[in-house]
């Protein structure tokens, strides 16, 4: 009898695990209506991989409450395997004490990545927001939403947000309207359109401008991946900005550790001069590469004419990759641990751009020089130098940020050196290998 009961229990667990694994959205919808303790207990019986599959479908509020009920070991394991942006959004909605407890249990590398995503500028929307946000699916009934709210902390929140099955924000519901609604009324029928949203990195000035323009009581705050992080109330903005506006004006004239437009010349010199000196040394390194091929250049004078073309294209390709990578780091679309993805993408981009540029350039060089060998050299140089430049544009800012340096200030100098050397070395190196095919004089 005991064996049969045990067999039934094991079968039930396997069936529940299969359902959670194969139907993550439906599973999340069921969990949304569970008591918080029951939902946490059910998830703890599953593997972390199973829970990860459905976690992204659990809306903020429910996810936050369930996470707090999970055991320390399970929650830490879950965060360790979770997408970094999803983990950061989850942690950002926890209390400061809870965040410190979580960080003490995680690996140093993971904590560094998460803290990097959680550090927002002082005068940003993320610093003003209320983190206790509640989000529900649009077809949930009013009675179910009220039962869920009773189990959660929503102090000071007079509005909640609703989303569709694709986790897209579709409206907001006043708590007062929810209390008055019929028990079977869906949240979508009670919802009003969300007038506007804020990005976590939006400035305080933009926050004030949106409140003045849209005349709303609260505005949701989203991260770069459109995950809701919290909301800002008009009252909070009024309280925090009335004393800070004057000090904000001071920071515009350079009263900070970093250089501003109105910083003193001496301050600017101290910030810039070390990198200018480094750039001078690296320029000599690029010149040394050209000097190493002095004999070849003197024999094939056409190489001297085409040398700026190879270096110029390499520099432009590197600058494009650098701009995209810097934007991703600044807006927190990527983290330093995603360097492989960024590198592979830019290498592929450099290869395709190099092939296209090589065709155009080789035709032009052949028409100009009537030398098939020179056209082959410039074509191969274009492909190789653009791949190297794109790779450098992706890796350099990420590496500098990982080393604790300012990529915005130093990336361009390091990149210029790499692209110059790559352009010169690719062009002249290939020319040396194919020197028998080149015209003399």
XYZ file of C-alpha atoms in Angstrom:
441
model
C 0.000 0.000 0.000
C 2.826 2.367 0.940
C 4.619 1.545 -2.287
C 1.502 2.320 -4.312
C 1.052 5.683 -2.555
C 4.676 6.515 -3.156
C 4.292 5.561 -6.823
C 1.247 7.824 -7.185
C 3.130 10.690 -5.544
C 6.113 10.268 -7.842
C 3.838 10.072 -10.882
C 2.049 13.267 -9.819
C 5.371 15.053 -9.429
C 6.505 13.911 -12.866
C 3.247 15.061 -14.447
C 3.436 18.470 -12.750
C 7.040 18.852 -13.842
C 6.144 17.940 -17.427
C 3.295 20.469 -17.465
C 5.489 23.239 -16.063
C 8.215 22.413 -18.554
C 6.028 22.142 -21.660
C 3.497 24.874 -20.876
C 5.432 27.645 -19.110
C 2.953 30.437 -19.842
C -0.075 28.440 -18.657
C 1.876 27.363 -15.603
C 2.743 30.952 -14.755
C -0.894 31.937 -15.120
C -1.920 29.236 -12.618
C 0.822 30.245 -10.192
C -0.434 33.830 -10.330
C -3.648 32.728 -8.613
C -1.967 30.460 -6.031
C -1.259 31.427 -2.477
C 2.346 32.693 -2.360
C 3.510 29.887 -0.051
C 1.894 27.208 -2.230
C 3.443 28.595 -5.412
C 6.897 28.711 -3.817
C 6.530 25.171 -2.474
C 5.508 23.860 -5.907
C 8.471 25.503 -7.634
C 10.954 24.195 -5.083
C 9.913 20.667 -6.036
C 11.044 21.338 -9.616
C 14.486 21.534 -11.145
C 15.946 25.005 -11.605
C 15.804 24.541 -15.397
C 12.051 23.942 -15.194
C 11.502 27.017 -13.022
C 13.670 29.172 -15.288
C 11.499 28.287 -18.259
C 8.377 29.774 -16.693
C 9.862 32.450 -14.427
C 9.941 35.114 -17.148
C 6.162 34.709 -17.507
C 5.463 35.366 -13.822
C 4.594 39.085 -13.604
C 6.365 41.483 -11.205
C 4.692 41.467 -7.820
C 3.899 37.768 -7.939
C 7.488 36.931 -8.895
C 8.859 39.151 -6.127
C 6.637 37.627 -3.464
C 7.295 34.030 -4.577
C 11.038 34.652 -4.693
C 11.033 35.813 -1.069
C 9.381 32.522 -0.028
C 11.934 30.293 -1.763
C 14.670 28.699 0.292
C 18.028 30.463 0.266
C 19.760 27.651 -1.594
C 17.096 27.384 -4.291
C 16.772 31.149 -4.825
C 20.550 31.559 -5.138
C 20.719 28.689 -7.614
C 17.869 30.227 -9.580
C 19.594 33.629 -9.788
C 22.880 32.019 -10.815
C 21.244 30.459 -13.896
C 18.865 33.307 -14.708
C 19.426 35.807 -17.524
C 21.363 38.706 -16.004
C 18.827 41.371 -17.007
C 15.910 39.354 -15.646
C 17.848 38.719 -12.421
C 18.743 42.389 -12.097
C 15.114 43.432 -12.576
C 14.029 40.929 -9.917
C 16.676 42.043 -7.413
C 16.004 45.733 -8.052
C 12.457 45.273 -6.716
C 13.687 43.738 -3.454
C 14.357 45.759 -0.323
C 17.894 46.984 0.363
C 18.255 44.462 3.199
C 17.094 41.628 0.950
C 19.528 42.697 -1.763
C 22.466 42.613 0.650
C 21.472 39.153 1.842
C 21.263 37.894 -1.743
C 24.635 39.329 -2.712
C 26.382 37.658 0.209
C 25.336 34.235 -1.095
C 26.243 34.672 -4.785
C 29.596 34.384 -6.524
C 31.736 37.517 -6.754
C 31.657 37.554 -10.558
C 27.861 37.342 -10.671
C 27.480 40.001 -7.978
C 29.736 42.353 -9.936
C 27.633 41.909 -13.086
C 24.347 42.383 -11.228
C 25.543 45.424 -9.300
C 26.716 46.954 -12.560
C 23.158 46.671 -13.885
C 21.688 47.993 -10.637
C 23.826 51.118 -10.370
C 21.879 53.986 -11.866
C 22.911 57.644 -12.164
C 21.901 59.816 -9.235
C 19.474 61.916 -11.248
C 17.739 59.105 -13.108
C 14.200 57.739 -13.129
C 15.346 54.525 -11.446
C 16.439 56.504 -8.374
C 12.987 58.061 -8.034
C 10.815 54.999 -8.556
C 8.792 52.976 -6.076
C 9.977 49.369 -6.345
C 6.835 47.747 -4.917
C 5.016 47.368 -8.217
C 2.240 44.898 -9.007
C 1.560 43.587 -12.498
C -1.215 41.181 -13.545
C -2.305 39.515 -16.758
C -5.153 41.284 -18.546
C -7.706 38.445 -18.436
C -7.393 37.906 -14.673
C -10.652 38.454 -12.762
C -11.060 41.259 -10.247
C -11.635 38.838 -7.361
C -8.439 36.949 -8.188
C -6.433 40.173 -8.352
C -7.791 41.308 -4.977
C -6.906 37.988 -3.372
C -3.396 38.266 -4.779
C -2.990 41.844 -3.551
C -3.943 40.828 -0.017
C -0.870 38.597 0.087
C 1.507 41.245 -1.192
C 2.882 44.557 -0.021
C 1.385 47.425 -2.009
C 1.592 50.264 0.480
C 1.189 53.648 -1.176
C 0.239 52.149 -4.528
C -3.071 53.340 -5.919
C -2.566 51.878 -9.377
C -1.509 48.501 -10.725
C -0.454 47.520 -14.218
C -1.679 44.819 -16.576
C 0.118 43.020 -19.401
C -0.751 40.637 -22.223
C 0.625 37.120 -22.715
C 3.716 38.569 -24.428
C 4.557 40.572 -21.275
C 3.729 43.832 -23.050
C 2.281 46.559 -20.826
C -1.269 47.241 -22.049
C -2.910 49.337 -19.344
C -3.315 50.387 -15.724
C -6.076 49.830 -13.196
C -6.929 52.123 -10.303
C -7.192 50.265 -7.013
C -10.409 52.188 -6.288
C -11.976 50.871 -9.505
C -10.850 47.352 -8.651
C -12.511 47.501 -5.233
C -15.813 48.583 -6.765
C -15.764 46.098 -9.644
C -17.833 42.941 -9.978
C -15.925 39.823 -8.901
C -15.965 38.292 -12.415
C -14.942 41.458 -14.239
C -11.655 41.093 -16.083
C -8.851 43.544 -15.428
C -8.731 44.492 -19.113
C -12.275 45.845 -18.934
C -11.255 48.008 -15.955
C -7.993 49.190 -17.470
C -7.116 52.613 -18.780
C -4.351 53.142 -21.368
C -0.877 53.833 -20.033
C -0.263 57.403 -21.173
C 3.510 57.121 -21.217
C 6.436 55.164 -19.800
C 9.908 56.006 -18.564
C 13.246 54.329 -19.128
C 15.276 53.583 -16.006
C 18.063 55.869 -17.282
C 15.823 58.802 -18.176
C 16.909 62.023 -16.526
C 15.027 63.726 -13.747
C 14.288 66.612 -16.108
C 12.566 64.241 -18.543
C 10.567 62.718 -15.679
C 9.305 66.164 -14.670
C 8.573 67.039 -18.297
C 6.488 63.900 -18.785
C 4.471 64.481 -15.608
C 3.762 68.039 -16.718
C 2.891 67.008 -20.261
C 0.724 63.960 -19.560
C -0.856 65.049 -16.263
C -0.833 61.531 -14.808
C -0.576 60.346 -11.208
C 2.000 57.637 -11.841
C 4.306 56.524 -14.657
C 5.793 53.002 -14.949
C 9.574 52.659 -15.256
C 10.996 50.090 -17.704
C 14.507 48.773 -18.301
C 16.246 48.407 -21.693
C 14.432 45.082 -22.240
C 10.995 46.583 -21.512
C 10.763 44.806 -18.155
C 8.873 46.877 -15.594
C 11.088 47.862 -12.659
C 8.734 50.103 -10.708
C 6.686 53.268 -10.995
C 7.017 56.939 -10.099
C 4.253 58.912 -8.446
C 3.792 62.630 -9.027
C 4.040 63.267 -5.289
C 7.440 61.538 -5.146
C 8.757 63.662 -7.995
C 7.549 66.863 -6.370
C 9.195 66.033 -3.043
C 12.527 64.905 -4.444
C 12.971 67.578 -7.094
C 12.009 70.824 -5.377
C 15.300 70.901 -3.410
C 17.493 69.189 -6.010
C 16.886 71.425 -9.009
C 19.388 74.042 -7.820
C 22.101 71.462 -7.162
C 21.449 69.902 -10.577
C 22.391 73.223 -12.151
C 25.720 73.147 -10.279
C 26.696 69.783 -11.711
C 26.340 71.246 -15.189
C 29.355 73.522 -14.548
C 31.680 70.650 -13.625
C 31.350 70.334 -9.855
C 32.134 66.613 -9.905
C 34.988 64.142 -10.274
C 34.455 63.812 -14.011
C 35.114 66.485 -16.577
C 32.192 68.602 -17.645
C 31.700 71.162 -20.374
C 32.473 73.987 -17.928
C 35.323 72.359 -16.029
C 38.566 74.315 -15.738
C 41.228 73.985 -18.401
C 43.666 72.568 -15.848
C 41.145 69.918 -14.842
C 40.634 69.032 -18.508
C 44.394 68.855 -19.068
C 44.853 66.477 -16.128
C 42.137 64.223 -17.489
C 43.223 64.290 -21.119
C 47.013 64.615 -21.115
C 47.887 61.044 -19.986
C 45.871 59.610 -22.853
C 47.350 62.055 -25.357
C 50.827 60.939 -24.297
C 49.787 57.309 -24.671
C 48.335 58.103 -28.090
C 51.657 59.652 -29.094
C 53.497 56.457 -28.196
C 51.000 54.265 -30.015
C 51.219 56.518 -33.096
C 54.944 55.784 -33.189
C 54.077 52.081 -33.015
C 51.848 52.437 -36.096
C 54.601 54.390 -37.862
C 57.071 51.638 -37.017
C 54.863 49.142 -38.861
C 55.038 51.248 -42.008
C 58.784 51.678 -41.518
C 59.249 47.924 -41.448
C 57.984 47.777 -45.053
C 60.003 50.756 -46.281
C 61.847 48.690 -48.870
C 58.651 47.283 -50.382
C 57.005 50.709 -50.510
C 60.022 52.197 -52.302
C 59.750 49.482 -54.952
C 55.960 49.594 -55.334
C 55.059 53.270 -55.012
C 51.369 52.558 -55.580
C 51.273 51.064 -52.073
C 52.004 54.480 -50.545
C 49.004 55.933 -52.402
C 46.633 53.162 -51.282
C 47.886 52.951 -47.690
C 45.494 55.660 -46.335
C 42.575 53.844 -47.988
C 43.254 50.633 -46.062
C 43.828 52.443 -42.760
C 40.808 54.757 -43.270
C 38.354 51.940 -43.911
C 39.703 50.026 -40.922
C 39.294 53.076 -38.694
C 35.721 53.714 -39.841
C 34.702 50.092 -39.288
C 36.216 50.104 -35.818
C 34.485 53.377 -34.927
C 31.103 51.967 -35.983
C 31.543 48.855 -33.840
C 32.772 50.990 -30.935
C 29.740 53.303 -31.117
C 27.262 50.409 -31.039
C 29.083 48.648 -28.186
C 29.409 51.839 -26.141
C 25.696 52.501 -26.568
C 24.905 48.979 -25.413
C 27.080 49.369 -22.304
C 25.708 52.829 -21.494
C 22.057 51.778 -21.850
C 22.761 48.450 -20.106
C 21.597 46.481 -23.131
C 24.700 44.313 -22.650
C 27.078 43.460 -19.818
C 30.770 42.658 -19.906
C 30.082 38.933 -19.623
C 28.328 39.025 -23.010
C 31.571 39.913 -24.781
C 31.584 36.694 -26.824
C 28.166 37.446 -28.334
C 29.162 40.997 -29.199
C 32.523 39.863 -30.597
C 31.012 37.192 -32.857
C 28.382 39.613 -34.134
C 30.975 42.284 -34.986
C 33.328 39.741 -36.582
C 30.513 38.555 -38.853
C 29.576 42.161 -39.635
C 33.206 43.000 -40.419
C 33.498 39.984 -42.708
C 30.374 40.839 -44.711
C 31.235 44.539 -44.913
C 34.800 43.616 -45.835
C 33.671 41.398 -48.697
C 31.344 44.074 -50.066
C 33.983 46.799 -49.726
C 36.646 44.549 -51.219
C 34.655 44.085 -54.431
C 34.135 47.818 -54.925
C 37.673 48.758 -53.956
C 39.417 46.080 -56.034
C 37.487 47.088 -59.166
C 38.429 50.750 -58.647
C 42.095 49.873 -58.022
C 42.245 47.646 -61.090
C 40.752 50.354 -63.325
C 43.262 52.841 -61.905
C 46.415 50.697 -61.907
C 45.635 47.986 -64.480
C 47.259 45.614 -61.959
C 45.384 42.453 -61.030
C 47.873 41.790 -58.203
C 47.304 45.207 -56.621
C 43.526 44.669 -56.802
C 43.878 41.294 -55.057
C 46.075 42.810 -52.318
C 43.637 45.644 -51.520
C 40.671 43.230 -51.574
C 42.250 40.801 -49.106
C 43.439 43.689 -46.935
C 39.909 45.119 -46.777
C 38.422 41.860 -45.553
C 41.082 41.140 -42.928
C 41.373 44.703 -41.606
C 37.604 45.189 -41.285
C 37.230 41.923 -39.359
C 40.044 42.950 -36.994
C 38.706 46.504 -36.620
C 35.161 45.328 -35.894
C 36.449 42.852 -33.326
C 38.534 45.547 -31.649
C 35.609 47.980 -31.602
C 33.578 45.385 -29.704
C 36.222 44.092 -27.306
C 38.147 47.269 -26.369
C 35.347 49.118 -24.470
C 34.201 45.931 -22.756
C 37.761 45.105 -21.666
C 38.410 48.640 -20.404
C 35.154 48.613 -18.440
C 36.085 45.228 -16.956
C 39.430 46.716 -15.862
C 37.661 49.585 -14.114
C 38.660 52.261 -16.645
C 36.414 54.760 -18.399
C 35.699 53.326 -21.872
C 34.151 56.580 -23.080
C 37.400 58.465 -22.545
C 39.997 55.893 -23.533
C 38.392 53.492 -26.021
C 38.860 55.702 -29.067
C 42.600 56.115 -28.449
C 43.210 52.400 -27.996
C 40.976 51.580 -30.955
C 42.718 54.080 -33.253
C 46.042 52.410 -32.547
C 44.675 48.928 -33.216
C 42.893 49.895 -36.423
C 45.902 51.803 -37.775
C 48.238 48.917 -37.097
C 45.690 46.389 -38.402
C 45.131 48.393 -41.579
C 48.844 48.933 -42.248
C 49.876 45.399 -41.313
C 47.106 43.730 -43.330
C 47.731 45.770 -46.452
C 51.529 45.768 -46.396
C 51.813 42.198 -45.100
C 49.621 40.815 -47.876
C 51.487 42.997 -50.381
C 54.767 41.463 -49.227
C 53.395 37.942 -49.637
C 52.138 38.733 -53.143
C 54.978 41.055 -54.093
C 55.708 39.090 -57.286
C 52.278 40.103 -58.622
C 52.752 43.846 -57.992
C 53.928 46.436 -60.509
C 57.318 48.063 -59.784
C 57.964 51.774 -59.950
